[in-house]
């Protein structure tokens, strides 16, 4: 019987070690969510003679929220990601047209839409780039 007791003691020790490992992993994942929020926006066309082809327009209220969260004085670039996984960094300015404000819309020039292979009415993920 002493041999059986020794075997039981040996099997108990690795189990205790395994139980101690997962809390360390969860601590690491808990510290990660300090990232800025990712918003889903609907694409609207942005056109005109003097429209820069590398700049998207987003609701000013959203830009203000991002500034508050990031403690940044100015957010002038965003990362736009499609649901296919394509990403692109763009300059950003607030929407000037009041009919688009507060509707979860990103106004995007045709050149950016072509690069991302998206079109008007589709959803994209947008997050601020803070340096």
PDB file of C-alpha atoms in Angstrom:
ATOM      1  CA  UNK A   1       0.000   0.000   0.000  1.00  0.00           C
ATOM      2  CA  UNK A   2       2.814   2.551   0.509  1.00  0.00           C
ATOM      3  CA  UNK A   3       3.538   2.396  -3.244  1.00  0.00           C
ATOM      4  CA  UNK A   4      -0.049   3.436  -4.051  1.00  0.00           C
ATOM      5  CA  UNK A   5       0.166   6.444  -1.720  1.00  0.00           C
ATOM      6  CA  UNK A   6       3.360   7.614  -3.455  1.00  0.00           C
ATOM      7  CA  UNK A   7       1.684   7.404  -6.868  1.00  0.00           C
ATOM      8  CA  UNK A   8      -1.283   9.437  -5.644  1.00  0.00           C
ATOM      9  CA  UNK A   9       1.025  12.122  -4.288  1.00  0.00           C
ATOM     10  CA  UNK A  10       2.890  12.334  -7.602  1.00  0.00           C
ATOM     11  CA  UNK A  11      -0.273  12.760  -9.662  1.00  0.00           C
ATOM     12  CA  UNK A  12      -1.619  15.467  -7.367  1.00  0.00           C
ATOM     13  CA  UNK A  13       1.376  17.749  -7.796  1.00  0.00           C
ATOM     14  CA  UNK A  14       1.132  18.317 -11.605  1.00  0.00           C
ATOM     15  CA  UNK A  15      -2.598  18.983 -11.311  1.00  0.00           C
ATOM     16  CA  UNK A  16      -1.931  21.775  -8.833  1.00  0.00           C
ATOM     17  CA  UNK A  17       0.665  23.279 -11.190  1.00  0.00           C
ATOM     18  CA  UNK A  18      -1.811  23.200 -14.077  1.00  0.00           C
ATOM     19  CA  UNK A  19      -4.430  24.929 -11.960  1.00  0.00           C
ATOM     20  CA  UNK A  20      -2.007  27.724 -11.187  1.00  0.00           C
ATOM     21  CA  UNK A  21      -1.206  28.490 -14.864  1.00  0.00           C
ATOM     22  CA  UNK A  22      -4.600  29.697 -16.214  1.00  0.00           C
ATOM     23  CA  UNK A  23      -4.943  32.655 -13.799  1.00  0.00           C
ATOM     24  CA  UNK A  24      -1.663  34.052 -15.168  1.00  0.00           C
ATOM     25  CA  UNK A  25      -3.073  33.905 -18.704  1.00  0.00           C
ATOM     26  CA  UNK A  26      -6.298  35.644 -17.713  1.00  0.00           C
ATOM     27  CA  UNK A  27      -4.322  38.420 -16.032  1.00  0.00           C
ATOM     28  CA  UNK A  28      -2.513  39.080 -19.305  1.00  0.00           C
ATOM     29  CA  UNK A  29      -5.739  39.281 -21.301  1.00  0.00           C
ATOM     30  CA  UNK A  30      -7.327  41.604 -18.747  1.00  0.00           C
ATOM     31  CA  UNK A  31      -4.600  44.201 -19.260  1.00  0.00           C
ATOM     32  CA  UNK A  32      -5.026  44.258 -23.065  1.00  0.00           C
ATOM     33  CA  UNK A  33      -8.395  46.100 -23.449  1.00  0.00           C
ATOM     34  CA  UNK A  34      -6.700  49.501 -23.131  1.00  0.00           C
ATOM     35  CA  UNK A  35      -7.071  49.824 -26.915  1.00  0.00           C
ATOM     36  CA  UNK A  36      -9.318  52.431 -28.467  1.00  0.00           C
ATOM     37  CA  UNK A  37     -12.807  51.414 -29.546  1.00  0.00           C
ATOM     38  CA  UNK A  38     -13.585  50.078 -33.002  1.00  0.00           C
ATOM     39  CA  UNK A  39     -16.763  51.497 -34.546  1.00  0.00           C
ATOM     40  CA  UNK A  40     -18.820  50.040 -37.367  1.00  0.00           C
ATOM     41  CA  UNK A  41     -19.912  52.645 -39.883  1.00  0.00           C
ATOM     42  CA  UNK A  42     -21.911  52.626 -43.117  1.00  0.00           C
ATOM     43  CA  UNK A  43     -20.141  53.895 -46.236  1.00  0.00           C
ATOM     44  CA  UNK A  44     -21.508  56.945 -48.053  1.00  0.00           C
ATOM     45  CA  UNK A  45     -19.955  58.419 -51.189  1.00  0.00           C
ATOM     46  CA  UNK A  46     -17.831  61.539 -50.847  1.00  0.00           C
ATOM     47  CA  UNK A  47     -17.309  63.428 -54.072  1.00  0.00           C
ATOM     48  CA  UNK A  48     -16.577  66.881 -55.401  1.00  0.00           C
ATOM     49  CA  UNK A  49     -13.894  68.894 -57.118  1.00  0.00           C
ATOM     50  CA  UNK A  50     -11.756  69.755 -54.118  1.00  0.00           C
ATOM     51  CA  UNK A  51     -12.188  66.521 -52.143  1.00  0.00           C
ATOM     52  CA  UNK A  52      -8.836  64.974 -51.176  1.00  0.00           C
ATOM     53  CA  UNK A  53      -8.751  61.325 -52.279  1.00  0.00           C
ATOM     54  CA  UNK A  54      -6.958  60.159 -49.111  1.00  0.00           C
ATOM     55  CA  UNK A  55      -9.357  61.649 -46.533  1.00  0.00           C
ATOM     56  CA  UNK A  56     -12.533  60.155 -45.056  1.00  0.00           C
ATOM     57  CA  UNK A  57     -15.139  62.075 -43.093  1.00  0.00           C
ATOM     58  CA  UNK A  58     -16.640  60.877 -39.811  1.00  0.00           C
ATOM     59  CA  UNK A  59     -19.202  62.342 -37.429  1.00  0.00           C
ATOM     60  CA  UNK A  60     -17.619  65.050 -35.256  1.00  0.00           C
ATOM     61  CA  UNK A  61     -19.236  63.560 -32.132  1.00  0.00           C
ATOM     62  CA  UNK A  62     -17.365  60.278 -32.668  1.00  0.00           C
ATOM     63  CA  UNK A  63     -14.079  62.126 -33.170  1.00  0.00           C
ATOM     64  CA  UNK A  64     -14.703  63.980 -29.901  1.00  0.00           C
ATOM     65  CA  UNK A  65     -15.369  60.718 -28.041  1.00  0.00           C
ATOM     66  CA  UNK A  66     -12.140  59.247 -29.384  1.00  0.00           C
ATOM     67  CA  UNK A  67     -10.212  62.350 -28.306  1.00  0.00           C
ATOM     68  CA  UNK A  68     -11.647  62.032 -24.795  1.00  0.00           C
ATOM     69  CA  UNK A  69     -10.778  58.349 -24.492  1.00  0.00           C
ATOM     70  CA  UNK A  70      -7.292  58.631 -25.977  1.00  0.00           C
ATOM     71  CA  UNK A  71      -6.276  61.863 -24.196  1.00  0.00           C
ATOM     72  CA  UNK A  72      -5.081  63.023 -27.614  1.00  0.00           C
ATOM     73  CA  UNK A  73      -5.439  66.646 -28.658  1.00  0.00           C
ATOM     74  CA  UNK A  74      -6.229  65.750 -32.260  1.00  0.00           C
ATOM     75  CA  UNK A  75      -7.081  62.607 -34.180  1.00  0.00           C
ATOM     76  CA  UNK A  76      -6.150  63.085 -37.808  1.00  0.00           C
ATOM     77  CA  UNK A  77      -5.834  59.470 -38.991  1.00  0.00           C
ATOM     78  CA  UNK A  78      -8.025  56.373 -38.785  1.00  0.00           C
ATOM     79  CA  UNK A  79      -7.680  52.761 -39.827  1.00  0.00           C
ATOM     80  CA  UNK A  80     -10.549  51.495 -41.967  1.00  0.00           C
ATOM     81  CA  UNK A  81     -11.012  47.718 -42.060  1.00  0.00           C
ATOM     82  CA  UNK A  82     -13.429  45.773 -44.236  1.00  0.00           C
ATOM     83  CA  UNK A  83     -15.066  42.548 -43.136  1.00  0.00           C
ATOM     84  CA  UNK A  84     -12.847  40.772 -45.686  1.00  0.00           C
ATOM     85  CA  UNK A  85      -9.839  41.859 -43.629  1.00  0.00           C
ATOM     86  CA  UNK A  86      -8.518  44.601 -45.936  1.00  0.00           C
ATOM     87  CA  UNK A  87      -7.210  47.608 -44.026  1.00  0.00           C
ATOM     88  CA  UNK A  88      -6.179  51.103 -45.010  1.00  0.00           C
ATOM     89  CA  UNK A  89      -4.963  54.128 -43.089  1.00  0.00           C
ATOM     90  CA  UNK A  90      -6.668  57.372 -44.057  1.00  0.00           C
ATOM     91  CA  UNK A  91      -6.664  60.975 -42.974  1.00  0.00           C
ATOM     92  CA  UNK A  92      -9.888  61.956 -41.245  1.00  0.00           C
ATOM     93  CA  UNK A  93     -11.947  65.124 -40.933  1.00  0.00           C
ATOM     94  CA  UNK A  94     -15.379  65.780 -39.410  1.00  0.00           C
ATOM     95  CA  UNK A  95     -18.482  65.572 -41.611  1.00  0.00           C
ATOM     96  CA  UNK A  96     -19.580  69.057 -42.706  1.00  0.00           C
ATOM     97  CA  UNK A  97     -23.056  68.130 -43.994  1.00  0.00           C
ATOM     98  CA  UNK A  98     -25.591  68.097 -41.132  1.00  0.00           C
ATOM     99  CA  UNK A  99     -27.809  65.472 -42.790  1.00  0.00           C
ATOM    100  CA  UNK A 100     -25.093  62.832 -42.215  1.00  0.00           C
ATOM    101  CA  UNK A 101     -24.327  63.703 -38.578  1.00  0.00           C
ATOM    102  CA  UNK A 102     -25.172  61.177 -35.870  1.00  0.00           C
ATOM    103  CA  UNK A 103     -26.143  58.415 -38.302  1.00  0.00           C
ATOM    104  CA  UNK A 104     -23.105  56.131 -38.024  1.00  0.00           C
ATOM    105  CA  UNK A 105     -21.815  57.050 -41.461  1.00  0.00           C
ATOM    106  CA  UNK A 106     -18.322  57.312 -42.912  1.00  0.00           C
ATOM    107  CA  UNK A 107     -18.078  59.436 -46.067  1.00  0.00           C
ATOM    108  CA  UNK A 108     -15.413  57.970 -48.292  1.00  0.00           C
ATOM    109  CA  UNK A 109     -13.976  59.009 -51.683  1.00  0.00           C
ATOM    110  CA  UNK A 110     -14.342  56.543 -54.548  1.00  0.00           C
ATOM    111  CA  UNK A 111     -10.572  55.907 -54.685  1.00  0.00           C
ATOM    112  CA  UNK A 112     -10.537  54.554 -51.112  1.00  0.00           C
ATOM    113  CA  UNK A 113     -13.662  52.480 -51.800  1.00  0.00           C
ATOM    114  CA  UNK A 114     -11.934  50.920 -54.826  1.00  0.00           C
ATOM    115  CA  UNK A 115      -8.763  50.167 -52.843  1.00  0.00           C
ATOM    116  CA  UNK A 116     -10.771  48.463 -50.090  1.00  0.00           C
ATOM    117  CA  UNK A 117     -13.129  46.805 -52.609  1.00  0.00           C
ATOM    118  CA  UNK A 118     -16.243  48.157 -50.876  1.00  0.00           C
ATOM    119  CA  UNK A 119     -19.139  50.321 -51.986  1.00  0.00           C
ATOM    120  CA  UNK A 120     -21.835  52.632 -50.651  1.00  0.00           C
ATOM    121  CA  UNK A 121     -24.077  51.011 -48.035  1.00  0.00           C
ATOM    122  CA  UNK A 122     -21.532  48.446 -46.799  1.00  0.00           C
ATOM    123  CA  UNK A 123     -20.252  48.298 -43.224  1.00  0.00           C
ATOM    124  CA  UNK A 124     -16.615  48.896 -42.301  1.00  0.00           C
ATOM    125  CA  UNK A 125     -14.790  48.935 -38.972  1.00  0.00           C
ATOM    126  CA  UNK A 126     -13.089  52.216 -38.127  1.00  0.00           C
ATOM    127  CA  UNK A 127     -10.654  52.897 -35.308  1.00  0.00           C
ATOM    128  CA  UNK A 128      -8.569  55.968 -34.527  1.00  0.00           C
ATOM    129  CA  UNK A 129      -4.798  55.942 -34.938  1.00  0.00           C
ATOM    130  CA  UNK A 130      -3.101  57.743 -32.066  1.00  0.00           C
ATOM    131  CA  UNK A 131       0.635  58.304 -32.106  1.00  0.00           C
TER     132      UNK A 131
END
